[in-house]
Amino acid sequence: MTNNDILKKLRVALMLRDDQIVEILELVDFRISKSELGAFFRAEDHPNYMECGDQVLRNFLNGLVIHLRGTKENPKNPNDVLAKHKSEIPKKETSKERPEFKAAPKDSEKYRGDQSASKSGSSAGKPKKKSFPKGNGKPVVVEKVVFKNGNKKKS
């Protein structure tokens, strides 16, 4: 995993924009422009791709500690900072408000809408038989045909 990959994953995981990353780097007196930062996030085969050096990543991580935890004189709660980042993300106007997914415990399978609750006992493995009306109400789709392949000729 390269330094660029680490920087990309941290940006996504912490929901950071480029200008926020520039501000984080300025907390440790490391100045970088948005265009230089954008070169780190490009694809490796792009002509403007630039490798992220150890110094840049080290300064970003040190600045990130200050950004999330604060200083000794002015400590912060990291969860509050991350919640602030999440609230700053603009929502799409066309998308509906979707409730967060919350995993349900396995015992509450009866509340699932996609399948029936899991069964226990001897009837769990047996499929239910379909009932047809009396008198063989199935329509005949294919007629019975006798094929003569020519393999066994009687003469």
Short mmCIF file of N, CA, C and O in Angstrom, two decimals, residues 7 11 15-38 41 56 59-68 71 76 81 84-85 88:
data_model
loop_
_atom_site.label_atom_id
_atom_site.label_comp_id
_atom_site.label_asym_id
_atom_site.label_seq_id
_atom_site.Cartn_x
_atom_site.Cartn_y
_atom_site.Cartn_z
N LEU A 7 -3.44 8.01 2.08
CA LEU A 7 -4.03 9.35 2.10
C LEU A 7 -5.45 9.33 1.54
O LEU A 7 -6.36 9.95 2.11
N ARG A 11 -8.90 10.14 3.65
CA ARG A 11 -9.79 11.22 3.19
C ARG A 11 -11.23 10.72 3.12
O ARG A 11 -12.15 11.39 3.56
N MET A 15 -14.20 11.66 5.77
CA MET A 15 -15.06 12.57 5.02
C MET A 15 -14.45 13.97 4.92
O MET A 15 -15.08 14.97 5.28
N LEU A 16 -13.20 14.03 4.46
CA LEU A 16 -12.49 15.31 4.36
C LEU A 16 -12.50 15.82 2.94
O LEU A 16 -12.35 15.05 1.98
N ARG A 17 -12.66 17.12 2.79
CA ARG A 17 -12.53 17.76 1.49
C ARG A 17 -11.08 18.23 1.34
O ARG A 17 -10.31 18.26 2.30
N ASP A 18 -10.72 18.59 0.12
CA ASP A 18 -9.35 19.02 -0.14
C ASP A 18 -8.97 20.25 0.68
O ASP A 18 -7.86 20.34 1.21
N ASP A 19 -9.88 21.21 0.79
CA ASP A 19 -9.55 22.42 1.56
C ASP A 19 -9.38 22.11 3.05
O ASP A 19 -8.57 22.74 3.73
N GLN A 20 -10.10 21.10 3.55
CA GLN A 20 -9.92 20.71 4.95
C GLN A 20 -8.55 20.05 5.14
O GLN A 20 -7.91 20.25 6.18
N ILE A 21 -8.11 19.28 4.17
CA ILE A 21 -6.79 18.64 4.26
C ILE A 21 -5.70 19.70 4.24
O ILE A 21 -4.71 19.62 4.99
N VAL A 22 -5.87 20.73 3.41
CA VAL A 22 -4.90 21.82 3.38
C VAL A 22 -4.85 22.52 4.75
O VAL A 22 -3.76 22.83 5.26
N GLU A 23 -6.01 22.73 5.37
CA GLU A 23 -6.05 23.35 6.70
C GLU A 23 -5.38 22.47 7.75
O GLU A 23 -4.68 22.96 8.64
N ILE A 24 -5.58 21.16 7.65
CA ILE A 24 -4.96 20.23 8.60
C ILE A 24 -3.44 20.29 8.47
O ILE A 24 -2.71 20.29 9.46
N LEU A 25 -2.95 20.36 7.23
CA LEU A 25 -1.50 20.44 7.02
C LEU A 25 -0.94 21.77 7.52
O LEU A 25 0.22 21.82 7.96
N GLU A 26 -1.74 22.83 7.47
CA GLU A 26 -1.26 24.12 7.96
C GLU A 26 -1.18 24.15 9.49
O GLU A 26 -0.47 24.99 10.05
N LEU A 27 -1.89 23.23 10.17
CA LEU A 27 -1.79 23.16 11.63
C LEU A 27 -0.37 22.80 12.09
O LEU A 27 0.03 23.15 13.19
N VAL A 28 0.37 22.10 11.24
CA VAL A 28 1.75 21.72 11.58
C VAL A 28 2.74 22.51 10.72
O VAL A 28 3.87 22.09 10.50
N ASP A 29 2.30 23.69 10.24
CA ASP A 29 3.14 24.59 9.44
C ASP A 29 3.68 23.93 8.19
O ASP A 29 4.85 24.11 7.81
N PHE A 30 2.86 23.15 7.51
CA PHE A 30 3.23 22.55 6.23
C PHE A 30 2.25 23.08 5.20
O PHE A 30 1.05 22.82 5.27
N ARG A 31 2.76 23.84 4.25
CA ARG A 31 1.89 24.48 3.27
C ARG A 31 1.93 23.72 1.96
O ARG A 31 3.01 23.38 1.46
N ILE A 32 0.74 23.46 1.44
CA ILE A 32 0.59 22.76 0.16
C ILE A 32 -0.65 23.32 -0.52
O ILE A 32 -1.61 23.70 0.15
N SER A 33 -0.61 23.40 -1.84
CA SER A 33 -1.77 23.94 -2.56
C SER A 33 -2.76 22.82 -2.86
O SER A 33 -2.45 21.64 -2.80
N LYS A 34 -3.98 23.24 -3.21
CA LYS A 34 -5.02 22.25 -3.52
C LYS A 34 -4.67 21.46 -4.78
O LYS A 34 -4.97 20.27 -4.88
N SER A 35 -4.02 22.11 -5.73
CA SER A 35 -3.66 21.41 -6.97
C SER A 35 -2.57 20.37 -6.71
O SER A 35 -2.59 19.29 -7.31
N GLU A 36 -1.62 20.69 -5.83
CA GLU A 36 -0.60 19.69 -5.48
C GLU A 36 -1.25 18.52 -4.74
O GLU A 36 -0.89 17.36 -4.97
N LEU A 37 -2.20 18.83 -3.89
CA LEU A 37 -2.89 17.80 -3.16
C LEU A 37 -3.73 16.93 -4.10
O LEU A 37 -3.78 15.70 -3.95
N GLY A 38 -4.34 17.56 -5.08
CA GLY A 38 -5.15 16.82 -6.05
C GLY A 38 -4.32 15.84 -6.87
O GLY A 38 -4.83 14.80 -7.31
N PHE A 41 -4.24 12.35 -5.42
CA PHE A 41 -5.45 11.54 -5.50
C PHE A 41 -5.75 11.07 -6.92
O PHE A 41 -6.75 10.38 -7.13
N VAL A 56 5.08 14.35 3.53
CA VAL A 56 3.72 14.87 3.41
C VAL A 56 2.77 14.03 4.27
O VAL A 56 1.95 14.57 5.02
N ASN A 59 3.39 14.64 8.04
CA ASN A 59 2.83 15.92 8.47
C ASN A 59 1.31 15.89 8.50
O ASN A 59 0.68 16.49 9.38
N PHE A 60 0.70 15.18 7.54
CA PHE A 60 -0.76 15.08 7.54
C PHE A 60 -1.23 14.32 8.79
O PHE A 60 -2.20 14.73 9.43
N LEU A 61 -0.57 13.22 9.12
CA LEU A 61 -0.97 12.45 10.29
C LEU A 61 -0.78 13.24 11.58
O LEU A 61 -1.64 13.21 12.47
N ASN A 62 0.31 13.98 11.68
CA ASN A 62 0.53 14.82 12.86
C ASN A 62 -0.52 15.94 12.95
O ASN A 62 -1.03 16.25 14.03
N GLY A 63 -0.85 16.53 11.81
CA GLY A 63 -1.88 17.56 11.78
C GLY A 63 -3.25 17.00 12.09
O GLY A 63 -4.08 17.65 12.72
N LEU A 64 -3.48 15.75 11.66
CA LEU A 64 -4.76 15.10 11.91
C LEU A 64 -4.96 14.85 13.41
O LEU A 64 -6.07 15.00 13.92
N VAL A 65 -3.90 14.52 14.10
CA VAL A 65 -3.98 14.33 15.55
C VAL A 65 -4.39 15.64 16.22
O VAL A 65 -5.28 15.66 17.08
N ILE A 66 -3.78 16.73 15.80
CA ILE A 66 -4.12 18.04 16.38
C ILE A 66 -5.56 18.42 16.01
O ILE A 66 -6.32 18.94 16.82
N HIS A 67 -5.92 18.13 14.76
CA HIS A 67 -7.26 18.49 14.28
C HIS A 67 -8.35 17.74 15.05
O HIS A 67 -9.37 18.32 15.42
N LEU A 68 -8.14 16.45 15.30
CA LEU A 68 -9.16 15.64 15.96
C LEU A 68 -9.13 15.77 17.48
O LEU A 68 -10.16 15.90 18.13
N THR A 71 -5.28 20.61 21.04
CA THR A 71 -4.00 20.78 21.71
C THR A 71 -4.18 20.49 23.20
O THR A 71 -5.29 20.27 23.68
N LYS A 76 -10.17 18.62 22.29
CA LYS A 76 -11.44 18.44 21.58
C LYS A 76 -11.86 16.98 21.71
O LYS A 76 -11.05 16.11 22.00
N VAL A 81 -15.82 16.29 16.29
CA VAL A 81 -15.19 16.79 15.07
C VAL A 81 -15.68 15.99 13.87
O VAL A 81 -16.02 16.55 12.82
N LYS A 84 -19.19 16.86 12.96
CA LYS A 84 -19.22 18.15 12.27
C LYS A 84 -18.89 17.97 10.79
O LYS A 84 -19.52 18.56 9.93
N HIS A 85 -17.89 17.10 10.49
CA HIS A 85 -17.54 16.82 9.09
C HIS A 85 -18.74 16.21 8.36
O HIS A 85 -19.03 16.56 7.22
N GLU A 88 -21.40 18.71 7.46
CA GLU A 88 -21.02 19.68 6.43
C GLU A 88 -21.15 19.13 5.03
O GLU A 88 -21.10 19.89 4.06
#
